[in-house]
Amino acid sequence: MNQIKKIYNVFLEKYGPQGWWPLLDYKGVNPTKTGSVKGYHPGNYSYPKNENQRFEICIGAILTQNTSWPQVEKALINLKKLNAINPEKIKNMNINKLCSAIKSAGYFNQKAKKLKIFSEFYINLKGKKPTRDELLNIWGIGPETADSILLYAYKIPSFVVDAYTIRIFSAIGLIKKDESYQSIKRLFENSLEKDFRLYQEYHALIVEHAKNNKNKKL
DNA sequence: AACCAGGACGTGA
DNA sequence: TCACGTCATGGT
């Protein structure tokens, strides 16, 4: 077995299934996890179950850019109260109202704009799955956000690389600190079976491991 | 009281 | 291409 797969098994054994992506209206078990309030569904890879949840994941992926999840969750709760976890609603929403609703997630001017642009794109999809290139061509969607949307909203096995991935695996020595996003993504995808559940779980485990070791320089 | 969080974009070299 | 500044709130 290769190193990448071995480390996955170690993390899974140590932390257990993480239940990503967190959803507001998930009504099942409610494990207490680092920096989160609720919404995780460990071992259950059947989400999203509807278009509503799919869109919620997409805008959550945008809102969490360089921002911790609890602050994103507050923003999502505000949007939900406004009945605005909906592309048409966000598209037509007053920009100032949108900004104040998502304020807690930071960068609200940029993110409000990103949500509006993405909502329009989402409407035009008319239920189709977006491609990675289509997502990357949208202003406000970079590689990590695109992969998160593909992987968690659409269950397409596209590995998500984030700052934690680079930190942990460069410390181990499996990648270099300055290695490109694509190069790291390829390493993981070439080392793992092409299974969206495995990709989802691994990325979540990497985040969990990083949070558990944040002051240990790993 | 700095520092950072599940990044992305614009700019100049 | 690439390093660097900018965006912004809130938790630790």
Coordinates of C-alpha atoms (C1' of nucleotides) in Angstrom, one line a residue:
Chain A
M1 CA 0.0 0.0 0.0
N2 CA 1.3 3.5 -0.8
Q3 CA 2.0 6.1 1.8
I4 CA -1.0 8.3 1.0
K5 CA -3.4 5.5 1.5
K6 CA -1.6 4.3 4.7
I7 CA -1.9 7.8 6.2
Y8 CA -5.6 7.8 5.3
N9 CA -6.1 4.6 7.3
V10 CA -4.2 6.0 10.2
F11 CA -6.3 9.2 10.3
L12 CA -9.5 7.3 9.9
E13 CA -8.6 4.9 12.7
K14 CA -7.6 7.8 14.9
Y15 CA -10.5 10.3 14.3
G16 CA -13.3 8.2 12.8
P17 CA -15.6 9.3 9.9
Q18 CA -16.1 13.0 9.9
G19 CA -19.5 13.4 8.3
W20 CA -18.7 16.2 5.9
W21 CA -20.1 18.4 4.4
P22 CA -22.0 20.0 7.3
L23 CA -25.6 20.9 6.6
L24 CA -27.9 23.2 8.5
D25 CA -31.0 21.0 8.4
Y26 CA -29.4 17.7 9.1
K27 CA -31.4 16.2 11.9
G28 CA -29.4 13.1 12.8
V29 CA -26.7 12.6 15.3
N30 CA -24.9 15.8 16.4
P31 CA -21.3 15.0 17.3
T32 CA -19.3 17.7 19.0
K33 CA -16.4 18.4 16.7
T34 CA -13.6 21.0 16.7
G35 CA -14.9 24.4 15.9
S36 CA -18.3 23.3 14.7
V37 CA -21.8 23.5 16.0
K38 CA -23.7 20.8 14.2
G39 CA -24.7 19.4 10.8
Y40 CA -22.2 16.6 10.4
H41 CA -23.4 13.1 9.4
P42 CA -20.5 10.6 10.0
G43 CA -20.4 7.6 7.7
N44 CA -23.4 8.8 5.7
Y45 CA -22.3 9.8 2.2
S46 CA -25.8 10.2 0.7
Y47 CA -25.9 14.0 1.0
P48 CA -26.9 16.3 -0.6
K49 CA -30.4 14.8 -0.8
N50 CA -31.9 17.6 -2.8
E51 CA -31.2 20.8 -4.8
N52 CA -31.6 22.9 -1.6
Q53 CA -28.8 21.1 0.2
R54 CA -26.7 21.1 -3.0
F55 CA -26.9 24.8 -3.3
E56 CA -26.2 25.2 0.5
I57 CA -23.0 23.3 0.0
C58 CA -21.9 25.5 -2.9
I59 CA -22.4 28.8 -1.1
G60 CA -20.9 27.3 2.1
A61 CA -17.8 26.5 0.0
I62 CA -17.6 30.1 -1.1
L63 CA -18.2 31.6 2.3
T64 CA -15.6 29.4 4.0
Q65 CA -12.8 30.8 1.9
N66 CA -10.0 31.7 4.4
T67 CA -12.7 31.6 7.2
S68 CA -13.5 29.2 9.9
W69 CA -16.7 27.2 9.7
P70 CA -18.5 28.4 12.8
Q71 CA -18.6 31.9 11.3
V72 CA -19.8 30.6 8.0
E73 CA -22.5 28.7 9.8
K74 CA -23.8 31.9 11.4
A75 CA -24.0 33.5 7.9
L76 CA -25.9 30.4 6.6
I77 CA -28.3 30.6 9.5
N78 CA -29.0 34.3 8.7
L79 CA -29.6 33.4 5.0
K80 CA -31.9 30.6 6.0
K81 CA -34.0 32.9 8.2
L82 CA -34.3 35.1 5.1
N83 CA -35.3 32.0 3.2
A84 CA -32.4 32.9 0.9
I85 CA -30.5 29.6 0.6
N86 CA -31.8 29.7 -3.0
P87 CA -30.1 31.0 -6.1
E88 CA -33.0 33.1 -7.4
K89 CA -33.4 34.7 -4.0
I90 CA -29.7 35.5 -3.7
K91 CA -29.6 36.8 -7.3
N92 CA -32.4 39.2 -6.7
M93 CA -31.5 40.2 -3.1
N94 CA -30.5 43.7 -2.1
I95 CA -26.7 43.7 -2.0
N96 CA -26.5 45.5 1.3
K97 CA -28.9 43.1 2.9
L98 CA -26.8 40.2 1.5
C99 CA -23.7 41.8 2.9
S100 CA -25.1 42.2 6.4
A101 CA -26.5 38.6 6.4
I102 CA -23.0 37.1 5.7
K103 CA -21.0 39.7 7.6
S104 CA -19.7 37.1 10.1
A105 CA -17.9 35.2 7.4
G106 CA -15.7 38.1 6.6
Y107 CA -14.8 39.7 3.2
F108 CA -18.5 40.4 2.9
N109 CA -18.2 42.8 0.0
Q110 CA -16.3 40.3 -2.1
K111 CA -18.3 37.3 -0.9
A112 CA -21.7 38.9 -1.6
K113 CA -20.6 39.5 -5.1
K114 CA -19.3 36.0 -5.4
L115 CA -22.6 34.6 -4.2
K116 CA -24.6 36.6 -6.7
I117 CA -22.3 35.6 -9.6
F118 CA -22.4 32.0 -8.6
S119 CA -26.2 32.0 -8.2
E120 CA -26.6 33.2 -11.7
F121 CA -24.3 30.4 -12.9
Y122 CA -26.2 27.9 -10.9
I123 CA -29.5 28.9 -12.3
N124 CA -28.2 28.6 -15.8
L125 CA -27.0 25.0 -15.1
K126 CA -30.7 24.0 -15.0
G127 CA -29.8 20.9 -13.0
K128 CA -26.7 19.9 -15.0
K129 CA -23.4 19.1 -13.3
P130 CA -20.8 21.8 -13.8
T131 CA -17.4 20.9 -15.1
R132 CA -14.2 21.9 -13.2
D133 CA -13.2 24.4 -16.0
E134 CA -16.6 26.0 -15.9
L135 CA -16.3 26.5 -12.2
L136 CA -12.8 27.9 -12.5
N137 CA -14.0 30.4 -15.0
I138 CA -16.3 32.0 -12.5
W139 CA -15.0 35.0 -10.7
G140 CA -14.5 34.1 -7.1
I141 CA -14.1 30.4 -7.6
G142 CA -10.5 29.1 -7.4
P143 CA -9.2 25.5 -7.4
E144 CA -10.1 24.6 -3.8
T145 CA -13.6 26.0 -4.0
A146 CA -14.2 24.4 -7.3
D147 CA -13.0 21.0 -6.1
S148 CA -15.1 21.3 -2.9
I149 CA -18.2 22.0 -5.0
L150 CA -17.5 19.1 -7.3
L151 CA -16.7 16.7 -4.5
Y152 CA -19.3 17.5 -1.8
A153 CA -22.1 19.1 -3.8
Y154 CA -21.9 16.8 -6.9
K155 CA -20.2 13.7 -5.5
I156 CA -17.6 13.9 -8.3
P157 CA -14.2 12.4 -7.2
S158 CA -12.1 15.6 -7.4
F159 CA -9.6 15.8 -4.6
V160 CA -9.6 19.0 -2.5
V161 CA -6.2 20.4 -1.6
D162 CA -6.0 23.1 1.1
A163 CA -3.5 24.9 3.2
Y164 CA -3.6 22.0 5.8
T165 CA -2.9 19.4 3.2
I166 CA 0.3 21.3 2.2
R167 CA 1.3 21.9 5.8
I168 CA 0.9 18.3 6.9
F169 CA 2.2 16.4 3.9
S170 CA 5.2 18.7 3.4
A171 CA 6.1 18.2 7.0
I172 CA 5.9 14.4 6.5
G173 CA 8.1 14.9 3.4
L174 CA 5.7 13.5 0.8
I175 CA 5.4 16.8 -1.0
K176 CA 7.4 20.1 -1.2
K177 CA 6.1 23.2 0.5
D178 CA 6.0 25.1 -2.8
E179 CA 4.5 22.3 -4.8
S180 CA 1.6 23.4 -7.1
Y181 CA -2.0 22.7 -6.4
Q182 CA -2.3 20.5 -9.5
S183 CA 0.7 18.5 -8.6
I184 CA -0.5 17.8 -5.1
K185 CA -4.0 17.0 -6.4
R186 CA -2.5 14.5 -8.9
L187 CA -0.4 12.8 -6.2
F188 CA -3.5 12.1 -4.1
E189 CA -5.7 11.1 -7.0
N190 CA -3.0 8.7 -8.3
S191 CA -2.6 7.1 -4.9
L192 CA -6.3 6.5 -4.2
E193 CA -9.2 4.6 -5.7
K194 CA -11.4 7.0 -7.6
D195 CA -14.2 7.1 -5.0
F196 CA -15.9 10.3 -4.0
R197 CA -16.6 8.9 -0.5
L198 CA -12.9 8.3 0.0
Y199 CA -11.9 11.7 -1.3
Q200 CA -14.6 13.4 0.9
E201 CA -13.5 11.5 4.0
Y202 CA -9.8 12.1 3.4
H203 CA -10.0 15.8 3.0
A204 CA -12.2 16.1 6.1
L205 CA -9.7 14.0 8.1
I206 CA -6.9 16.2 7.0
V207 CA -8.7 19.2 8.3
E208 CA -9.5 17.4 11.6
H209 CA -5.9 16.3 12.0
A210 CA -4.6 19.8 11.3
K211 CA -7.0 21.3 13.9
N212 CA -5.9 18.8 16.5
N213 CA -2.3 19.7 15.9
K214 CA -2.5 23.4 15.2
N215 CA 0.1 24.4 17.8
K216 CA 2.4 21.5 17.1
K217 CA 3.7 23.1 13.9
L218 CA 2.3 20.3 11.8
Chain B
dA1 C1' -3.1 41.8 21.4
dA2 C1' -1.3 39.8 17.5
dC3 C1' -2.4 36.1 14.8
dC4 C1' -5.1 33.1 11.9
dA5 C1' -9.2 30.7 9.7
dG6 C1' -11.6 24.6 5.3
dG7 C1' -8.7 31.4 -0.6
dA8 C1' -9.0 34.2 -4.6
dC9 C1' -8.0 38.2 -7.2
dG10 C1' -5.2 42.2 -9.0
dT11 C1' -1.0 44.1 -9.8
dG12 C1' 3.8 44.7 -11.1
dA13 C1' 8.1 42.7 -12.3
Chain C
dT1 C1' 4.8 32.7 -14.0
dC2 C1' 5.2 34.5 -9.3
dA3 C1' 5.6 37.0 -5.1
dC4 C1' 3.0 40.3 -2.7
dG5 C1' -0.8 43.3 -1.1
dT6 C1' -5.8 43.3 -0.4
dC7 C1' -10.1 41.8 1.3
dA8 C1' -12.8 41.8 6.9
dT9 C1' -14.9 39.4 10.8
dG10 C1' -14.4 37.1 15.2
dG11 C1' -12.2 33.4 18.0
dT12 C1' -8.0 32.3 20.7

